[in-house]
Short mmCIF file of C-alpha atoms in Angstrom, two decimals:
data_model
loop_
_atom_site.label_atom_id
_atom_site.label_comp_id
_atom_site.label_asym_id
_atom_site.label_seq_id
_atom_site.Cartn_x
_atom_site.Cartn_y
_atom_site.Cartn_z
CA MET G 128 165.13 93.48 82.67
CA MET G 129 165.53 96.39 80.26
CA ASN G 130 161.93 95.93 79.11
CA ASN G 131 160.69 96.09 82.71
CA VAL G 132 162.59 99.31 83.32
CA LYS G 133 161.19 100.75 80.09
CA ASP G 134 157.63 99.75 81.08
CA VAL G 135 157.97 101.39 84.50
CA GLY G 136 159.42 104.49 82.84
CA ASP G 137 156.52 104.64 80.37
CA SER G 138 153.99 104.23 83.17
CA VAL G 139 155.55 107.01 85.23
CA LEU G 140 155.76 109.27 82.19
CA GLY G 141 152.12 108.49 81.31
CA PHE G 142 151.04 109.25 84.86
CA ILE G 143 152.90 112.57 84.90
CA THR G 144 151.46 113.51 81.48
CA GLU G 145 147.91 112.74 82.62
CA ALA G 146 148.40 114.68 85.87
CA LEU G 147 149.74 117.69 83.97
CA LYS G 148 146.85 117.54 81.50
CA ALA G 149 144.37 117.44 84.38
CA LEU G 150 146.12 120.39 86.04
CA VAL G 151 146.04 122.46 82.84
CA PHE G 152 142.37 121.58 82.35
CA ASP G 153 141.56 122.56 85.95
CA VAL G 154 143.36 125.90 85.63
CA GLN G 155 141.58 126.62 82.35
CA ALA G 156 138.14 125.66 83.67
CA PHE G 157 138.70 127.58 86.92
CA SER G 158 139.77 130.69 84.99
CA GLN G 159 136.72 130.48 82.74
CA LEU G 160 134.38 130.10 85.72
CA SER G 161 136.02 133.03 87.52
CA TRP G 162 135.90 135.23 84.42
CA ARG G 163 132.21 134.52 83.82
CA ALA G 164 131.36 135.03 87.51
CA CYS G 165 133.08 138.44 87.42
CA LEU G 166 131.48 139.50 84.12
CA ASN G 167 128.03 138.69 85.53
CA VAL G 168 128.49 141.48 88.12
CA PHE G 169 128.22 144.04 85.31
CA SER G 170 125.06 142.72 83.64
CA ARG G 171 121.50 141.85 84.60
CA PRO G 172 119.90 140.00 86.34
CA LEU G 173 122.16 140.41 89.39
CA TYR G 174 120.05 138.45 91.93
CA MET G 175 120.45 141.07 94.69
CA ARG G 176 118.23 139.07 97.04
CA ASP G 177 120.62 136.12 96.78
CA ILE G 178 123.64 138.37 97.33
CA LEU G 179 122.11 139.82 100.52
CA PHE G 180 121.14 136.34 101.71
CA HIS G 181 124.70 135.08 101.31
CA MET G 182 126.17 138.21 102.87
CA ASP G 183 124.10 137.41 105.93
CA ARG G 184 125.07 133.74 105.88
CA ILE G 185 128.77 134.32 105.21
CA GLY G 186 129.25 137.53 107.16
CA VAL G 187 126.83 137.85 110.04
CA SER G 188 126.80 134.12 110.83
CA SER G 189 130.61 134.01 110.98
CA VAL G 190 130.99 136.92 113.39
CA PHE G 191 130.93 134.76 116.51
CA ILE G 192 133.74 132.41 115.45
CA ILE G 193 135.79 135.33 114.17
CA VAL G 194 135.35 137.17 117.49
CA LEU G 195 136.61 134.11 119.39
CA THR G 196 139.44 133.43 116.94
CA GLY G 197 140.65 137.03 117.04
CA PHE G 198 140.34 137.44 120.81
CA PHE G 199 142.22 134.29 121.77
CA THR G 200 144.89 134.78 119.10
CA GLY G 201 145.55 138.29 120.42
CA ALA G 202 145.65 137.01 124.00
CA VAL G 203 148.13 134.26 123.09
CA LEU G 204 150.27 136.79 121.21
CA GLY G 205 150.32 138.93 124.37
CA ILE G 206 151.48 136.01 126.52
CA GLN G 207 154.10 134.83 124.01
CA SER G 208 155.44 138.33 123.40
CA GLU G 209 156.19 138.66 127.10
CA ASN G 210 158.73 135.80 126.85
CA ALA G 211 160.45 137.32 123.85
CA LEU G 212 160.35 140.96 124.87
CA ARG G 213 161.38 140.44 128.53
CA ARG G 214 164.88 139.34 127.40
CA TYR G 215 165.37 142.79 125.93
CA GLY G 216 163.54 144.62 128.67
CA ALA G 217 160.91 145.68 126.17
CA VAL G 218 157.71 144.18 127.61
CA SER G 219 156.12 147.61 127.29
CA LEU G 220 156.21 147.17 123.50
CA THR G 221 153.62 144.37 123.65
CA GLY G 222 150.95 146.62 122.13
CA GLN G 223 153.13 147.29 119.09
CA LEU G 224 153.94 143.64 118.57
CA VAL G 225 150.34 142.45 118.93
CA ALA G 226 148.94 145.17 116.66
CA LEU G 227 151.51 144.74 113.89
CA THR G 228 151.36 140.94 113.88
CA LEU G 229 147.59 140.88 113.84
CA VAL G 230 146.88 143.66 111.38
CA ARG G 231 149.64 142.82 108.93
CA GLU G 232 149.36 139.06 108.95
CA LEU G 233 147.40 136.99 111.40
CA GLY G 234 144.09 138.85 111.19
CA PRO G 235 143.58 138.48 107.42
CA VAL G 236 145.04 134.96 107.25
CA LEU G 237 143.20 133.52 110.26
CA THR G 238 139.92 135.06 109.11
CA ALA G 239 140.44 133.55 105.65
CA LEU G 240 141.24 130.11 107.08
CA MET G 241 138.20 130.18 109.39
CA VAL G 242 135.91 131.28 106.54
CA ALA G 243 137.44 128.67 104.20
CA GLY G 244 136.61 126.00 106.78
CA ARG G 245 133.16 127.23 107.65
CA ILE G 246 131.82 128.85 104.47
CA GLY G 247 133.95 127.29 101.73
CA SER G 248 133.04 123.79 102.82
CA GLY G 249 129.37 124.79 103.03
CA ILE G 250 129.35 126.24 99.51
CA ALA G 251 131.09 123.16 98.06
CA ALA G 252 128.69 120.80 99.84
CA GLU G 253 125.63 122.79 98.82
CA LEU G 254 126.56 123.07 95.15
CA GLY G 255 127.82 119.47 95.11
CA SER G 256 124.46 118.25 96.43
CA MET G 257 122.69 120.32 93.80
CA VAL G 258 124.81 118.68 91.10
CA VAL G 259 124.21 115.10 92.24
CA THR G 260 120.46 115.67 92.67
CA GLU G 261 120.30 117.25 89.19
CA GLN G 262 119.16 120.63 90.55
CA ILE G 263 121.83 122.36 88.45
CA SER G 264 120.51 120.62 85.33
CA ALA G 265 116.98 121.63 86.34
CA LEU G 266 118.08 125.27 86.71
CA ARG G 267 119.53 125.23 83.20
CA ALA G 268 116.47 123.43 81.84
CA LEU G 269 114.32 126.21 83.31
CA GLY G 270 116.37 128.87 81.55
CA THR G 271 118.65 130.03 84.37
CA ASP G 272 122.43 130.36 84.12
CA PRO G 273 123.76 128.53 87.23
CA ILE G 274 126.92 130.66 87.31
CA ARG G 275 124.87 133.85 87.44
CA LYS G 276 122.40 132.47 89.96
CA LEU G 277 124.70 130.46 92.23
CA VAL G 278 128.34 131.48 91.77
CA THR G 279 128.25 135.27 91.31
CA PRO G 280 126.16 136.01 94.46
CA ARG G 281 128.42 133.82 96.61
CA MET G 282 131.55 135.42 95.15
CA VAL G 283 130.27 138.99 95.66
CA ALA G 284 129.09 138.20 99.20
CA THR G 285 132.37 136.57 100.26
CA VAL G 286 134.56 139.30 98.74
CA THR G 287 132.43 141.95 100.47
CA MET G 288 132.19 140.31 103.87
CA LEU G 289 135.75 139.02 104.37
CA PRO G 290 137.34 142.50 104.82
CA LEU G 291 134.64 143.35 107.39
CA LEU G 292 135.28 140.09 109.25
CA THR G 293 139.01 140.82 109.15
CA ILE G 294 138.43 144.22 110.79
CA ILE G 295 136.48 142.48 113.56
CA CYS G 296 139.21 139.84 113.94
CA ASN G 297 141.93 142.51 114.13
CA PHE G 298 140.03 144.54 116.72
CA MET G 299 139.20 141.52 118.86
CA GLY G 300 142.84 140.36 118.68
CA ILE G 301 144.11 143.72 119.87
CA LEU G 302 141.47 143.61 122.61
CA GLY G 303 142.69 140.14 123.66
CA GLY G 304 146.25 141.44 123.71
CA TRP G 305 145.15 144.37 125.88
CA MET G 306 143.50 141.99 128.39
CA VAL G 307 146.79 140.13 128.83
CA ALA G 308 148.87 143.30 128.80
CA ALA G 309 146.72 145.07 131.36
CA TYR G 310 145.96 142.21 133.76
CA LYS G 311 149.00 139.94 133.42
CA LEU G 312 151.89 142.11 132.24
CA ASN G 313 150.83 145.20 134.21
CA ILE G 314 151.17 147.49 131.23
CA SER G 315 148.94 150.53 131.53
CA SER G 316 145.94 150.61 129.20
CA ARG G 317 146.88 154.14 128.07
CA GLN G 318 150.34 152.98 126.98
CA TYR G 319 149.02 149.83 125.26
CA TRP G 320 146.43 151.67 123.16
CA ALA G 321 148.81 154.54 122.42
CA ASP G 322 151.36 151.99 121.17
CA VAL G 323 148.75 150.29 119.02
CA ILE G 324 147.56 153.53 117.42
CA ASN G 325 151.02 155.01 116.90
CA THR G 326 152.51 151.83 115.47
CA LEU G 327 149.93 151.14 112.79
CA GLU G 328 150.54 152.95 109.50
CA PHE G 329 148.35 153.43 106.49
CA SER G 330 150.14 150.66 104.58
CA ASP G 331 149.40 148.18 107.40
CA VAL G 332 145.69 148.94 107.38
CA PHE G 333 145.59 149.03 103.57
CA GLY G 334 147.25 145.61 103.34
CA SER G 335 144.96 144.21 106.01
CA LEU G 336 141.91 145.23 103.96
CA ALA G 337 143.32 144.39 100.50
CA LYS G 338 144.34 140.83 101.33
CA PRO G 339 140.83 139.65 102.35
CA LEU G 340 139.49 140.81 98.98
CA VAL G 341 141.82 138.34 97.27
CA PHE G 342 141.27 135.63 99.89
CA GLY G 343 137.50 136.03 99.60
CA PHE G 344 137.69 135.63 95.85
CA ILE G 345 139.87 132.52 96.15
CA ILE G 346 137.73 130.87 98.84
CA SER G 347 134.40 131.45 97.08
CA MET G 348 135.60 130.55 93.58
CA VAL G 349 137.45 127.41 94.67
CA ALA G 350 134.41 126.27 96.67
CA CYS G 351 132.05 126.94 93.73
CA TYR G 352 134.39 125.31 91.22
CA VAL G 353 134.92 122.19 93.30
CA GLY G 354 131.21 121.99 94.17
CA LEU G 355 130.05 122.31 90.56
CA ARG G 356 132.47 119.57 89.45
CA THR G 357 131.21 117.06 92.02
CA GLU G 358 130.86 113.50 90.77
CA GLY G 359 129.94 110.25 92.44
CA GLY G 360 126.86 110.90 94.58
CA THR G 361 127.00 111.71 98.29
CA GLU G 362 130.53 110.31 98.58
CA GLY G 363 131.58 112.81 95.92
CA VAL G 364 129.99 115.63 97.94
CA GLY G 365 132.16 114.67 100.92
CA ARG G 366 135.27 114.64 98.74
CA SER G 367 134.41 118.05 97.28
CA THR G 368 133.94 119.52 100.74
CA THR G 369 137.37 118.37 101.89
CA GLN G 370 139.02 119.40 98.63
CA SER G 371 137.47 122.84 98.84
CA VAL G 372 138.83 123.52 102.34
CA VAL G 373 142.30 122.14 101.58
CA SER G 374 142.68 123.86 98.20
CA SER G 375 141.32 127.25 99.25
CA SER G 376 143.44 127.26 102.45
CA ILE G 377 146.65 126.44 100.59
CA LEU G 378 145.89 128.86 97.76
CA SER G 379 145.09 131.62 100.28
CA LEU G 380 148.40 131.05 102.07
CA ALA G 381 150.29 131.04 98.77
CA ALA G 382 148.48 134.20 97.70
CA ASP G 383 149.41 135.74 101.06
CA PHE G 384 153.10 135.27 100.27
CA PHE G 385 152.80 136.98 96.89
CA LEU G 386 150.55 139.72 98.26
CA ASN G 387 153.03 140.47 101.03
CA THR G 388 155.82 140.74 98.48
CA LEU G 389 153.68 142.99 96.30
CA LEU G 390 152.55 145.19 99.19
CA ILE G 391 156.09 145.62 100.49
CA HIS G 392 157.22 146.54 96.97
CA LEU G 393 154.27 148.94 96.55
CA GLY G 394 154.87 150.42 100.00
CA GLY G 395 158.49 151.14 99.04
CA SER G 396 157.60 152.55 95.62
CA LEU G 397 154.79 154.79 96.83
CA ASN G 398 156.53 155.64 100.10
CA LEU G 399 153.42 154.59 102.06
CA MET E 132 110.46 118.64 65.34
CA ILE E 133 113.47 116.98 66.99
CA GLU E 134 116.08 115.18 64.94
CA LEU E 135 119.24 113.44 66.11
CA ARG E 136 121.84 112.66 63.45
CA ASN E 137 124.61 110.20 64.20
CA VAL E 138 125.07 111.45 67.77
CA VAL E 139 128.12 110.14 69.64
CA LYS E 140 128.72 110.76 73.34
CA THR E 141 131.42 109.41 75.62
CA PHE E 142 132.04 109.91 79.33
CA GLY E 143 135.74 109.48 80.03
CA ARG E 144 136.67 106.33 78.17
CA GLN E 145 133.13 104.92 78.19
CA ALA E 146 131.19 105.34 74.95
CA VAL E 147 127.53 105.80 75.91
CA LEU E 148 126.06 106.68 72.52
CA THR E 149 127.83 105.51 69.37
CA GLY E 150 125.90 106.97 66.47
CA ILE E 151 122.25 107.56 67.39
CA SER E 152 119.83 108.89 64.77
CA PHE E 153 116.08 109.31 65.11
CA THR E 154 113.32 111.85 64.63
CA VAL E 155 110.41 112.98 66.81
CA ARG E 156 107.65 114.80 64.96
CA THR E 157 105.42 117.42 66.57
CA GLY E 158 102.62 115.68 68.47
CA GLU E 159 104.40 112.34 68.39
CA SER E 160 105.13 110.22 71.45
CA LYS E 161 108.25 108.11 71.69
CA ILE E 162 109.13 105.57 74.33
CA ILE E 163 112.88 105.07 74.78
CA LEU E 164 113.63 101.70 76.32
CA GLY E 165 116.92 100.21 77.48
CA VAL E 166 118.72 98.75 80.45
CA SER E 167 120.44 100.95 83.06
CA GLY E 168 123.41 102.81 81.62
CA SER E 169 122.29 102.43 78.01
CA GLY E 170 122.25 106.20 77.50
CA LYS E 171 118.49 106.86 77.67
CA SER E 172 118.71 109.81 80.06
CA THR E 173 121.77 111.12 78.20
CA ILE E 174 119.65 111.46 75.06
CA LEU E 175 117.11 113.64 76.89
CA LYS E 176 119.85 115.85 78.34
CA LEU E 177 121.49 116.25 74.93
CA ILE E 178 118.14 117.25 73.40
CA LEU E 179 117.81 119.94 76.09
CA GLY E 180 121.37 121.13 75.45
CA LEU E 181 122.46 120.17 78.98
CA GLY E 182 125.48 118.47 77.45
CA LYS E 183 127.21 118.52 74.09
CA PRO E 184 127.70 115.40 71.96
CA ASP E 185 131.23 114.52 70.89
CA SER E 186 130.00 114.46 67.30
CA GLY E 187 126.74 114.47 65.39
CA GLU E 188 123.91 116.97 65.11
CA ILE E 189 120.78 117.62 67.16
CA LEU E 190 118.24 119.64 65.23
CA ILE E 191 115.32 121.40 66.91
CA HIS E 192 113.01 122.79 64.22
CA GLY E 193 115.92 122.51 61.80
CA CYS E 194 118.48 124.43 63.96
CA ASP E 195 121.53 122.53 65.18
CA ILE E 196 121.66 123.15 68.94
CA THR E 197 125.11 121.58 69.31
CA LYS E 198 126.60 124.75 67.83
CA MET E 199 124.55 127.13 69.97
CA LYS E 200 125.86 129.22 72.87
CA GLU E 201 124.29 128.81 76.32
CA SER E 202 122.35 132.07 75.91
CA GLU E 203 120.83 130.81 72.64
CA LEU E 204 119.99 127.47 74.23
CA MET E 205 117.97 129.28 76.92
CA GLU E 206 115.49 130.30 74.20
CA VAL E 207 115.27 126.77 72.78
CA ARG E 208 114.65 125.30 76.24
CA LYS E 209 111.52 127.42 76.70
CA GLU E 210 109.71 125.00 74.43
CA PHE E 211 110.66 122.01 76.61
CA GLY E 212 109.59 120.74 79.98
CA MET E 213 111.61 118.04 81.68
CA ILE E 214 110.60 115.73 84.49
CA PHE E 215 113.78 114.54 86.17
CA GLN E 216 114.26 111.06 87.57
CA GLU E 217 114.57 112.28 91.18
CA SER E 218 112.34 115.35 90.69
CA ALA E 219 115.32 117.73 91.09
CA LEU E 220 113.24 120.19 93.13
CA PHE E 221 115.15 123.16 94.54
CA ASP E 222 115.60 122.36 98.25
CA SER E 223 115.75 125.98 99.34
CA MET E 224 112.46 126.97 97.69
CA SER E 225 108.84 126.25 98.56
CA VAL E 226 106.57 124.27 96.25
CA ARG E 227 105.09 127.57 94.98
CA GLU E 228 108.55 128.97 94.16
CA ASN E 229 109.64 125.69 92.57
CA VAL E 230 106.63 125.42 90.28
CA GLY E 231 106.60 129.09 89.35
CA TYR E 232 110.38 129.41 89.09
CA ARG E 233 110.46 129.83 85.32
CA LEU E 234 107.93 132.68 85.42
CA TYR E 235 109.03 134.39 88.67
CA ALA E 236 112.54 134.61 87.15
CA GLN E 237 111.31 136.70 84.23
CA PRO E 238 112.24 140.41 84.46
CA HIS E 239 108.72 141.87 84.60
CA ALA E 240 106.84 138.95 86.09
CA ASN E 241 103.35 139.75 87.38
CA SER E 242 103.23 137.81 90.63
CA GLU E 243 99.41 137.57 90.60
CA THR E 244 99.38 136.01 87.13
CA VAL E 245 102.20 133.65 88.04
CA ASP E 246 100.48 132.68 91.29
CA ALA E 247 97.30 131.89 89.37
CA GLN E 248 99.17 129.64 86.93
CA VAL E 249 101.03 127.91 89.77
CA GLU E 250 97.78 127.28 91.65
CA ARG E 251 96.10 125.93 88.49
CA LEU E 252 98.96 123.51 87.81
CA LEU E 253 99.14 122.34 91.41
CA GLU E 254 95.41 121.67 91.22
CA PHE E 255 96.04 119.69 88.01
CA VAL E 256 98.54 117.43 89.81
CA GLY E 257 96.34 117.31 92.93
CA LEU E 258 98.68 119.16 95.28
CA SER E 259 96.89 122.45 95.97
CA ASP E 260 97.29 121.94 99.71
CA ALA E 261 101.08 121.61 99.44
CA ILE E 262 101.68 125.00 97.84
CA ASP E 263 103.54 126.49 100.80
CA LYS E 264 105.40 123.35 101.85
CA MET E 265 109.11 122.79 101.34
CA PRO E 266 110.34 119.85 99.21
CA SER E 267 111.71 118.10 102.32
CA GLU E 268 108.14 117.87 103.65
CA LEU E 269 106.88 115.96 100.60
CA SER E 270 106.80 112.23 99.84
CA GLY E 271 108.57 110.83 96.77
CA GLY E 272 105.35 110.72 94.76
CA MET E 273 104.40 114.27 95.73
CA ARG E 274 107.86 115.50 94.74
CA ARG E 275 107.48 113.82 91.37
CA ARG E 276 104.09 115.51 90.85
CA VAL E 277 105.53 118.90 91.81
CA GLY E 278 108.31 118.25 89.29
CA LEU E 279 105.67 117.53 86.67
CA ALA E 280 103.81 120.75 87.48
CA ARG E 281 107.08 122.70 87.28
CA ALA E 282 107.81 121.24 83.84
CA LEU E 283 104.45 122.52 82.58
CA VAL E 284 104.95 126.15 83.56
CA GLY E 285 105.78 128.65 80.86
CA ASP E 286 104.53 131.56 78.86
CA PRO E 287 103.57 129.95 76.52
CA PRO E 288 103.62 126.52 78.22
CA PRO E 289 106.18 123.99 76.90
CA ARG E 290 104.89 121.83 74.06
CA VAL E 291 107.51 119.10 74.27
CA LEU E 292 107.77 117.09 77.47
CA LEU E 293 110.72 114.88 78.36
CA TYR E 294 110.01 112.26 81.03
CA ASP E 295 113.09 110.67 82.61
CA GLU E 296 111.90 107.53 84.43
CA PRO E 297 108.90 109.43 85.87
CA THR E 298 107.71 106.58 88.09
CA ALA E 299 111.01 104.98 89.11
CA GLY E 300 111.02 103.99 92.78
CA LEU E 301 107.35 104.83 93.36
CA ASP E 302 104.62 102.52 94.66
CA PRO E 303 102.05 101.22 92.12
CA VAL E 304 99.24 103.57 93.20
CA THR E 305 101.43 106.68 92.98
CA SER E 306 102.93 105.48 89.68
CA HIS E 307 99.41 105.08 88.27
CA ARG E 308 98.53 108.62 89.39
CA ILE E 309 101.63 110.06 87.70
CA MET E 310 101.00 108.10 84.49
CA GLU E 311 97.40 109.37 84.36
CA LEU E 312 98.73 112.93 84.49
CA ILE E 313 101.22 112.18 81.71
CA LEU E 314 98.45 110.64 79.60
CA SER E 315 96.31 113.74 80.14
CA LEU E 316 99.09 115.90 78.76
CA ARG E 317 99.43 113.68 75.70
CA ASP E 318 95.76 112.97 74.95
CA ILE E 319 94.09 116.21 76.03
CA GLU E 320 96.81 118.86 75.73
CA GLY E 321 98.38 117.23 72.65
CA ALA E 322 101.93 117.59 73.98
CA THR E 323 104.83 115.91 72.21
CA GLY E 324 106.43 113.45 74.61
CA LEU E 325 109.60 111.42 75.02
CA LEU E 326 109.30 108.85 77.78
CA VAL E 327 112.48 107.19 79.02
CA THR E 328 111.97 104.02 81.01
CA GLN E 329 113.37 100.57 81.63
CA ASP E 330 110.06 99.39 83.06
CA LEU E 331 107.98 97.67 80.39
CA LYS E 332 104.80 98.01 82.49
CA VAL E 333 105.17 101.78 82.35
CA ALA E 334 105.84 101.64 78.60
CA TRP E 335 102.77 99.46 77.93
CA PHE E 336 100.63 101.71 80.10
CA PHE E 337 101.79 104.85 78.28
CA ALA E 338 101.20 103.22 74.91
CA ASN E 339 97.89 101.53 75.53
CA ALA E 340 95.93 103.63 78.04
CA ARG E 341 93.92 106.72 77.12
CA ILE E 342 92.39 109.76 78.79
CA VAL E 343 89.32 111.17 77.07
CA ALA E 344 87.76 114.55 77.88
CA LYS E 345 83.98 114.27 78.22
CA PRO E 346 81.54 117.06 77.28
CA ASP E 347 80.72 117.70 80.98
CA GLY E 348 84.38 118.59 81.65
CA THR E 349 85.29 115.36 83.39
CA ARG E 350 87.95 113.00 82.11
CA GLU E 351 87.48 109.33 81.42
CA PHE E 352 90.35 106.95 81.85
CA MET E 353 90.43 103.90 79.58
CA THR E 354 92.86 101.05 80.09
CA VAL E 355 91.77 98.73 77.31
CA PRO E 356 91.58 100.74 74.12
CA PRO E 357 91.39 98.84 70.83
CA ALA E 358 94.88 99.81 69.63
CA PRO E 359 98.04 101.62 70.83
CA ALA E 360 98.00 105.40 70.83
CA PRO E 361 98.49 106.85 67.36
CA ASP E 362 101.82 108.54 66.59
CA LEU E 363 103.58 106.42 69.18
CA THR E 364 106.79 104.56 68.49
CA TYR E 365 109.30 102.61 70.53
CA LEU E 366 113.05 102.89 70.49
CA LEU E 367 115.26 100.32 72.20
CA LEU E 368 118.88 101.18 73.02
CA SER E 369 121.64 98.66 73.44
CA GLY E 370 125.43 99.03 73.38
CA GLY E 371 125.18 102.73 72.60
CA GLN E 372 123.11 102.13 69.48
CA ILE E 373 119.46 101.85 68.48
CA ARG E 374 118.62 98.16 68.49
CA PHE E 375 115.00 98.65 67.51
CA GLU E 376 112.77 101.47 66.34
CA GLY E 377 109.15 100.99 65.37
CA THR E 378 105.55 100.57 66.43
CA GLN E 379 104.24 98.37 69.20
CA GLN E 380 103.14 95.74 66.68
CA GLU E 381 106.62 95.66 65.17
CA LEU E 382 108.19 95.45 68.63
CA LEU E 383 106.01 92.53 69.63
CA THR E 384 106.71 90.63 66.40
CA SER E 385 110.43 91.45 66.20
CA LYS E 386 112.67 88.47 65.42
CA ASP E 387 115.75 90.13 67.01
CA ALA E 388 116.92 87.93 69.90
CA TYR E 389 117.90 90.92 72.10
CA VAL E 390 114.52 92.59 71.56
CA ARG E 391 112.64 89.39 72.30
CA ASP E 392 114.75 88.86 75.40
CA PHE E 393 114.15 92.46 76.57
CA ILE E 394 110.36 92.36 76.21
CA GLY E 395 110.25 88.88 77.74
#
């Protein structure tokens, strides 16, 4: 009996040790990849053509889904705010509520989640396929650094495009809120837009543009890391795709918490 | 010259190579035989620096590449051309871009010169018409030939060619066409070659067929030469170790039960 308990204990301990080792290895490898991808920005060759190509694919091609996401989220916020604000006789403050919620939080986060689903999965699948078909080995055999050629352009493009997509998402959300406010809640357009403009402060806009820079970095690097570590043929590519979306979404949400804390602290310190 | 000294390589808990040592001289051809999973392809990748051994040394012209950084390996790789098992063509690039990749990627590449070299090599592998096609538009045999052309590009062209199962999964006619091209590189261009295969027919063909350049510029293919190609040796892997290394005559007269069983 005692031996059985000891065996189970050893197994559990062994499992935990292996899991921790794997985690430490992943963190180390991810940090190394990120560091090298960033360093490549400051040396040649920079593969500008690839950067522009990915900016188009990540940014321009995502505009449509971001427009829809932002618009409907703003519209839903408008409808839901009516319920909450009516109790206090403050339905006229809908513009403030929609603008603050979107610009401070929902715009950056929803844009990041949509891009993680659409672009992150695509990057992981593409790089994963290149690994299993030995295209990465071929690149190295032909004298090209895969991190410089494949990872850095995707990282630069995502970090550049995500703030722009967030601006579009924020604007479309406020527009959706206005539609509801004007046509359902009978709030005058002049009052809605005046509320929106007067409510938003520099710190709100700054936070809304700073967060996507971090989210873009996380999404692109996680997707590249997971893609480049793909094993096990086409089945492995599928696993990498899922892992990329899940990991980058959770990491983005976790980063959002810390960024909010930091921004609030900074806002207080700098009196923004 | 390539020299492997007591190379050990494991993947996870599986030991693939457990102390491999052999030498390939300049101009020599070596056929590496073995069943699936015996570590044949791993040897080629280690020679190219695409992976690091757990222990042991890999010397290229006397320099140990296992201690080199990736940037230093880039220089070493210029001397090598590798034909991958599944071609490994870049899906997002045309045949022209694939073949000329090594040269187009150079900082001050002259596109006209590169184009000329690409066209010449595609003519060599008989695929001039496919220059603007994408890899997805090519058959398996055509992809393999494009991969061969890509491996030959360089300034100067690579002098050591690594063939990883170059005819695996191809029909006999296409396989024959690919092998003729490989023989041309060995017999006419004088390239050093390492051929990895588990197919004895391919190994016999590589060892015993010849391509001879005639004075009028044409090439004559001979299938029944009097003796195996000079400077050609076999290496048979089993259980992560070299089970046999020697000439064709020694292979055929080996008393080792595993060797006799392998060659049938």
